[in-house]
Coordinates of C-alpha atoms in Angstrom, one line a residue:
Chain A
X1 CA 23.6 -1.5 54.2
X2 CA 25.7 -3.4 51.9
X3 CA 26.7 -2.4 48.4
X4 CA 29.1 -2.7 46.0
X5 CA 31.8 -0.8 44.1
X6 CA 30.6 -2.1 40.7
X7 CA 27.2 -0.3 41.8
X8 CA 28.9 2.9 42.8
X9 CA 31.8 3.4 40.1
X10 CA 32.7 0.6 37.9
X11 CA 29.4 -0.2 36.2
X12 CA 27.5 2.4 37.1
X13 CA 26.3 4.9 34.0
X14 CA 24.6 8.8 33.4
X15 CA 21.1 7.7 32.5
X16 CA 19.2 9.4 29.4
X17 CA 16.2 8.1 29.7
X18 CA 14.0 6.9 32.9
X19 CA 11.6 4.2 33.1
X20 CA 8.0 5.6 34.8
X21 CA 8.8 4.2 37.9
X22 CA 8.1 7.0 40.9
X23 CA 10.3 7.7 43.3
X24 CA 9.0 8.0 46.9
X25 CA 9.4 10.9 50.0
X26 CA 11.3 8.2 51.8
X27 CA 13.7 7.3 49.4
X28 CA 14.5 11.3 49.2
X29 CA 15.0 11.4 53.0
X30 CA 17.4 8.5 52.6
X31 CA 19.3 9.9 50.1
X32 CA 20.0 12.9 52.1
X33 CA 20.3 11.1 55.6
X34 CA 23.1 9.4 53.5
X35 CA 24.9 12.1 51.9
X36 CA 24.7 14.9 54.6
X37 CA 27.5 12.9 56.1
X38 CA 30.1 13.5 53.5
X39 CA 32.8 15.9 54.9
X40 CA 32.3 19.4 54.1
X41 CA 35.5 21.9 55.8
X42 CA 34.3 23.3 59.0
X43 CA 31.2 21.0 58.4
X44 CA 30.0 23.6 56.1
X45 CA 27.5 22.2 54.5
X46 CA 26.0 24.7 52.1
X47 CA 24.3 22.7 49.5
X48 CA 20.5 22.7 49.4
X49 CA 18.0 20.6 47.3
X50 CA 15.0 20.7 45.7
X51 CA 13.8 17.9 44.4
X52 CA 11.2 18.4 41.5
X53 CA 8.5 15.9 40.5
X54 CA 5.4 17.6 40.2
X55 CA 3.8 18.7 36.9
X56 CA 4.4 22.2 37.8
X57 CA 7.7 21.9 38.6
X58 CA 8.6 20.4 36.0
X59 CA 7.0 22.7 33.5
X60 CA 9.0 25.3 35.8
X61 CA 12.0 23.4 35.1
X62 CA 12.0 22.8 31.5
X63 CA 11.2 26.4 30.9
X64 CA 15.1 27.4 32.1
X65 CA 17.6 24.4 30.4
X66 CA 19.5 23.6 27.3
X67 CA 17.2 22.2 24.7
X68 CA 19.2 18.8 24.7
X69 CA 17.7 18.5 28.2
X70 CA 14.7 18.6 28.0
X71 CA 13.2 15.2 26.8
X72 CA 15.5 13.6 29.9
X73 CA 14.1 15.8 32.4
X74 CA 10.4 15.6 31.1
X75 CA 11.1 11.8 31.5
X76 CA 13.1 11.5 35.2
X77 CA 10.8 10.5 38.0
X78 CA 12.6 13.1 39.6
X79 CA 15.1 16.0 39.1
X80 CA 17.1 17.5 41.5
X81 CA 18.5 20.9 42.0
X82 CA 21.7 21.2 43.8
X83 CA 22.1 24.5 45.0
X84 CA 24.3 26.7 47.5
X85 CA 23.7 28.6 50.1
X86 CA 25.6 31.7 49.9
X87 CA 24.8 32.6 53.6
X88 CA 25.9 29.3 55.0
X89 CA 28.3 30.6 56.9
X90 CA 24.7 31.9 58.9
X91 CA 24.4 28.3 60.0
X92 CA 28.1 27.6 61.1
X93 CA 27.1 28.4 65.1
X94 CA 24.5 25.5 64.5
X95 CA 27.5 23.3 62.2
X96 CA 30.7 24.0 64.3
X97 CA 29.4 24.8 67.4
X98 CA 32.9 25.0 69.2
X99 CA 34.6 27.8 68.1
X100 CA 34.0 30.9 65.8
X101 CA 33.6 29.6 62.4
X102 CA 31.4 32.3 61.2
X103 CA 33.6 34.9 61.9
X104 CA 36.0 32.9 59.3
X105 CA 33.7 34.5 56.5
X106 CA 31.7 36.9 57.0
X107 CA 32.3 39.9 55.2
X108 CA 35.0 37.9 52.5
X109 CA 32.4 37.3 49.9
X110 CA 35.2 35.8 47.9
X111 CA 36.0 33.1 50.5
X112 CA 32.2 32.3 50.7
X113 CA 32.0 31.7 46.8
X114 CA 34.9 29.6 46.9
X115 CA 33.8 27.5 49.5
X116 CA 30.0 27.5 48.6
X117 CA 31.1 26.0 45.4
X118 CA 33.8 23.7 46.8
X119 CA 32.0 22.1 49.5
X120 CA 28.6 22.2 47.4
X121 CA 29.7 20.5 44.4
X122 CA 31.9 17.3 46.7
X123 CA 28.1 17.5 48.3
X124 CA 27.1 16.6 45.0
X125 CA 30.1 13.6 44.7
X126 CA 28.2 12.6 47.6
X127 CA 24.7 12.9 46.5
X128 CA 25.9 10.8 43.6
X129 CA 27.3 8.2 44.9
X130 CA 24.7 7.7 47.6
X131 CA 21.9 7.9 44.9
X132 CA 23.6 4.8 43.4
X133 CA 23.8 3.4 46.7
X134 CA 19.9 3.4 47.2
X135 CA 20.0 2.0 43.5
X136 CA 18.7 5.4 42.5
X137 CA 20.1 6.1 38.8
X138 CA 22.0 9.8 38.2
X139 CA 22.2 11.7 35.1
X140 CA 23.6 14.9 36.2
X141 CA 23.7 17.9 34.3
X142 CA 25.3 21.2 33.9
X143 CA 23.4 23.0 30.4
X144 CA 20.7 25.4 32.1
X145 CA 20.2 29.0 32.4
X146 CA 21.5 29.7 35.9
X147 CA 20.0 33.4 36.1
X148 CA 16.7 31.9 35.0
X149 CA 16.8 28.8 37.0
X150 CA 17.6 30.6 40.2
X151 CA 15.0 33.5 39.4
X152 CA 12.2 30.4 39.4
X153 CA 13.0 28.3 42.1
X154 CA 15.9 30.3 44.6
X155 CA 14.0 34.1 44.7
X156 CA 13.9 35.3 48.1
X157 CA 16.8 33.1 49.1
X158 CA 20.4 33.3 49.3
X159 CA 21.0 30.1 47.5
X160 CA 22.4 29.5 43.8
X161 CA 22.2 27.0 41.8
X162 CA 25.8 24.8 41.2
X163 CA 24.2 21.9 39.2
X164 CA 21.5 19.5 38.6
X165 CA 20.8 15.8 38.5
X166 CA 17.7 13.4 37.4
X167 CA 17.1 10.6 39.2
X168 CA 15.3 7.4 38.8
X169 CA 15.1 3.7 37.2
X170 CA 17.5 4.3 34.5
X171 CA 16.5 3.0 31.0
X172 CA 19.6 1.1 29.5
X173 CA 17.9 0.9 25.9
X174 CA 19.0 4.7 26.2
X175 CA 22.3 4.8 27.4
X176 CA 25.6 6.0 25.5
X177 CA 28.8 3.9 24.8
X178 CA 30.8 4.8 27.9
X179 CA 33.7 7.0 27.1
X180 CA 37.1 6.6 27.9
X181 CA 38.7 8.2 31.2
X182 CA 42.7 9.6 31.9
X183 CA 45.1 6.5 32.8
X184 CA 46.7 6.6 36.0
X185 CA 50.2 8.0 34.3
X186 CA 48.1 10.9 32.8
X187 CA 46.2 12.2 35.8
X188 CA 48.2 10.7 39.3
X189 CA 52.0 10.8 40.5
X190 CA 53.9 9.5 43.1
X191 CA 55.9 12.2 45.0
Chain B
X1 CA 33.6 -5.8 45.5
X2 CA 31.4 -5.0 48.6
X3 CA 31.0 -2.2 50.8
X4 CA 28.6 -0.8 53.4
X5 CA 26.6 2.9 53.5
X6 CA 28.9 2.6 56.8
X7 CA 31.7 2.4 56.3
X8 CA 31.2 5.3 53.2
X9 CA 29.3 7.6 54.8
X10 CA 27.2 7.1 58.3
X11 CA 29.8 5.6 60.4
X12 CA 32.9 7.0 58.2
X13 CA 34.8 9.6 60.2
X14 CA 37.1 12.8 59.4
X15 CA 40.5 11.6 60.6
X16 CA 43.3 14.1 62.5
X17 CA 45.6 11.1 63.3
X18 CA 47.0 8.1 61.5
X19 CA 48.8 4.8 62.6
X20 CA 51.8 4.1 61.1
X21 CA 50.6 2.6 58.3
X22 CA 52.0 2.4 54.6
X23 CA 49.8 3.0 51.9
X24 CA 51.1 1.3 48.6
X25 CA 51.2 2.1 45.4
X26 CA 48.8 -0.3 44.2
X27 CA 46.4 0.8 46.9
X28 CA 46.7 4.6 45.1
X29 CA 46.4 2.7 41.5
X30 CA 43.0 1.3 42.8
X31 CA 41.7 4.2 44.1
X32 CA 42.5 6.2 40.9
X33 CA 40.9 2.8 39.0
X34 CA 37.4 3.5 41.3
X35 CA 37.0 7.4 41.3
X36 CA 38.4 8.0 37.7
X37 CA 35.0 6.2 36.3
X38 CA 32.3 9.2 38.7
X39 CA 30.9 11.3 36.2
X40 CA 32.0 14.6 34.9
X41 CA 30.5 17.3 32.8
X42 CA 31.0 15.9 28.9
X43 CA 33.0 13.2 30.7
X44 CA 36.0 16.3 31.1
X45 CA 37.5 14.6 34.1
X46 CA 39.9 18.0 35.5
X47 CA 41.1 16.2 38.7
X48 CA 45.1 15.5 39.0
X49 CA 46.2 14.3 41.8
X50 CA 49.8 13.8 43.0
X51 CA 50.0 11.5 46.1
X52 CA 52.7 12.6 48.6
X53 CA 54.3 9.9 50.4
X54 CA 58.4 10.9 50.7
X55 CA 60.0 12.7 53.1
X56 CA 61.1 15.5 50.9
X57 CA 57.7 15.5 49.1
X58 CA 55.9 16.0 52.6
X59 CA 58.6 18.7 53.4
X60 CA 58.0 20.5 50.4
X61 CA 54.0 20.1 51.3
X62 CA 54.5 21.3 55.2
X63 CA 55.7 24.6 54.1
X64 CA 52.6 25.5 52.6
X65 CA 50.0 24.4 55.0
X66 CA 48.3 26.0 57.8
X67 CA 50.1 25.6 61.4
X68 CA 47.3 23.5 62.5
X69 CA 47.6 21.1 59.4
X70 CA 51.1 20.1 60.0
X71 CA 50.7 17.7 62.6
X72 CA 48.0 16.0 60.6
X73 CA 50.1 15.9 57.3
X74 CA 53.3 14.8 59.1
X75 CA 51.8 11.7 60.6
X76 CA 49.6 10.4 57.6
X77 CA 51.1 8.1 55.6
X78 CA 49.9 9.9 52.2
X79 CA 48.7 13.3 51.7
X80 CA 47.2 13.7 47.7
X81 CA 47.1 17.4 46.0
X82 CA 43.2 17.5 44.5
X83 CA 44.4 19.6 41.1
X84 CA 42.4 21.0 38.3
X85 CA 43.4 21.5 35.3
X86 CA 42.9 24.8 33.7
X87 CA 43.9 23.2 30.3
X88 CA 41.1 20.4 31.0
X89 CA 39.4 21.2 27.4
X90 CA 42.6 19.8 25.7
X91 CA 41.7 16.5 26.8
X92 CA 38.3 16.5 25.4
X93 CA 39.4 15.1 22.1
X94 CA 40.3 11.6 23.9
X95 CA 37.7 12.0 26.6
X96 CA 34.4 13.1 24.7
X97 CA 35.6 11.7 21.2
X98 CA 32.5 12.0 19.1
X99 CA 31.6 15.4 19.1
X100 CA 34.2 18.9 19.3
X101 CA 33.6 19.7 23.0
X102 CA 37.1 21.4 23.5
X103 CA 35.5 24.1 21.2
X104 CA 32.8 24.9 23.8
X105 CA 35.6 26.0 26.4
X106 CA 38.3 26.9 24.4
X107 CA 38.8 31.1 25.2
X108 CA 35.9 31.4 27.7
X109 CA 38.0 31.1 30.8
X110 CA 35.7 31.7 32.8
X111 CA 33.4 28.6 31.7
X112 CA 37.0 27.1 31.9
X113 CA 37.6 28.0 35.2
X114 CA 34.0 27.3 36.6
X115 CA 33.7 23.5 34.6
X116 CA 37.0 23.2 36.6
X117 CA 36.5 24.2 39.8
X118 CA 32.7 22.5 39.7
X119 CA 33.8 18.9 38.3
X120 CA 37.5 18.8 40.1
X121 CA 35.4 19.1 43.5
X122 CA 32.7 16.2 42.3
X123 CA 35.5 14.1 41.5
X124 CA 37.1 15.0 45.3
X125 CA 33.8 13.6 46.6
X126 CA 34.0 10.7 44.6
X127 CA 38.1 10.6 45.8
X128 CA 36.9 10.7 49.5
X129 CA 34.3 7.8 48.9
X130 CA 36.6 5.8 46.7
X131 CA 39.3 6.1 49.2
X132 CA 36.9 4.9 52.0
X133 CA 35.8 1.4 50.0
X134 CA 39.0 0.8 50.3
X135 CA 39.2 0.6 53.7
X136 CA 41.7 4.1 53.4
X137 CA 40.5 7.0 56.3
X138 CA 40.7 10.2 54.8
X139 CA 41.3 14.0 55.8
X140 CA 40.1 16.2 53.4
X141 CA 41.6 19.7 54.0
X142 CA 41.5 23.3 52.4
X143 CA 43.9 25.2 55.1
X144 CA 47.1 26.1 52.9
X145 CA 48.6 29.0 50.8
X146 CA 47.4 27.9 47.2
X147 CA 50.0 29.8 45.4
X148 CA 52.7 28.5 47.2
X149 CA 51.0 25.0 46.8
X150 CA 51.1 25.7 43.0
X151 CA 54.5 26.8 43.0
X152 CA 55.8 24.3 44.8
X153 CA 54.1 21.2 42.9
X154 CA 52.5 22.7 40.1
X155 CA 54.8 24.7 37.8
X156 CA 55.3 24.3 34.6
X157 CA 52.0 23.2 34.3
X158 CA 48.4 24.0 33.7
X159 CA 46.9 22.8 36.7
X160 CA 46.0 24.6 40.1
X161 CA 45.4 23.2 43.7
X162 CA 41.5 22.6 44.5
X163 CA 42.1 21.0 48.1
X164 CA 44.7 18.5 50.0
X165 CA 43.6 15.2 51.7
X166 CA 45.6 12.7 53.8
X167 CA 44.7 9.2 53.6
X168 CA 45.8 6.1 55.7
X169 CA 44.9 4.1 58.4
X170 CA 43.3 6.7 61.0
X171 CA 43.8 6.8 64.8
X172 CA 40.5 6.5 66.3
X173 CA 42.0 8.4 69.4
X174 CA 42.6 11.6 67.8
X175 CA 38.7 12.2 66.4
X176 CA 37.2 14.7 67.3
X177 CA 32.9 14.5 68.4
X178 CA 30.9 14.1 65.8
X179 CA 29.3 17.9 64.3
X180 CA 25.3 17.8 63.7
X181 CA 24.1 18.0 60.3
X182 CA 21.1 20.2 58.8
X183 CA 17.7 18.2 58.9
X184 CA 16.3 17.2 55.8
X185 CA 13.8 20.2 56.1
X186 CA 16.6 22.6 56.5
X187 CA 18.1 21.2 53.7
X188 CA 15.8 20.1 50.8
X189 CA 12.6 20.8 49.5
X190 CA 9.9 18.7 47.9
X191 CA 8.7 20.6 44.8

């Protein structure tokens, strides 16, 4: 599927506010038969999703972030939950079936938090990205209360919630002047 | 400028071998120009990067890999550090200019340390995607001694390795089979 770079970095923009236009199972399964194929090390993969668009939900949702959320989240078609499994090392006979990989982690519960966060949040670069690639607006967000958040929608897992991200038909009546980013000098050199 | 959901994600490969290929400068300057505009919590943008490309800078960089990396770093024609600066908040004054964000991370380090870790690793994801619409292959990696990576490129300043990635033109030869991914309903929820 063709796309361009303008729609994926240059002109694309966090959305505030969402126009009422729904977004549909399928275009949830092809967001995630897109981004599951980002690189994860050992083909890790330990972020999980929820995506929340139900009245319910939502109400569930609302309930556990920052009061500056709120009104965007109330608005998105949908909002997603990013989370990470912290037993994804579990699945790594299934991942990496050629060798040991589970045996890399087990027991080193500091290894697994690294690399649940790691791999998880360049899950959610990917996510992103192939949102915008679908022409699905982003406006990703970290102000929530993680106990709560996980206590309503992770209980009886071993997941954790890293961030999360409306999505939708972005309203552009509602967007922010675009901020300024590091210059090449102040964030890149050559060795 | 186009691109295809191909060539960024469903047909895009891992690469363990590269052709001998330079990568320029201005190739590194574009990449930089695409990923630097991927969002970041209150815009705080905690990727550095240092793209590695001379023979003492890949020396320096061998010595602090794992055995089985060597091979792979030797023969690309750029490998790039993935930092994160722990001093990220300092920034926030040019980055986030209308409202005083530094003071929302200034002395919690470990909101410092998790905004870091969390939005350096996005900003790898949009690295890894930026690099591929440019037509760059890419190996991300996490296999090396971290504080022997910061030592060795880091001192003297604030930022600390996140992971390593080599970039050029990859050898199709050296790929390895493709690894399955989790299904949809092993990975998401509808809520």
């Amino acid at each position: 599927m063709q796309v361009s770079t303008e729609q994926l970095f240059t002109q694309a923009r966090t959305h505030n506010g969402y126009r009422p236009t729904a977004v549909s199972d399928e275009q949830l399964r092809a967001l995630y038969d897109l981004l599951k194929w980002g690189p994860t090390s050992a083909n890790c993969s330990p972020a999980r999703f929820q995506f929340v668009r139900s009245v319910q939900g939502k109400d569930k949702l609302l309930a556990c972030v920052a009061p500056g959320n709120v009104e965007k989240i109330r608005q998105a078609p949908v909002t997603a939950i990013i989370g990470m499994d912290m037993s994804f090392h579990d699945k790594l006979p299934q991942l990496f079936p050629h060798t040991d990989a589970r045996s890399w982690f087990a027991g080193n519960d500091a290894k697994i938090a690294e690399t649940a966060f790691r791999n998880s949040s360049l899950q959610g670069g990917y996510f992103i990205l192939a949102a915008r690639a679908l022409g699905l607006d982003c406006g990703p967000m970290s102000g929530f209360d993680a106990a709560k958040l996980d206590a309503a929608f992770w209980a009886g897992t071993t997941v954790k919630t890293n961030f999360i991200c409306t999505l939708g038909e972005g309203d552009p009546s509602k967007l922010f002047a675009r901020s300024p980013r590091l210059s090449f000098e102040e964030a890149c050199s050559l060795v």
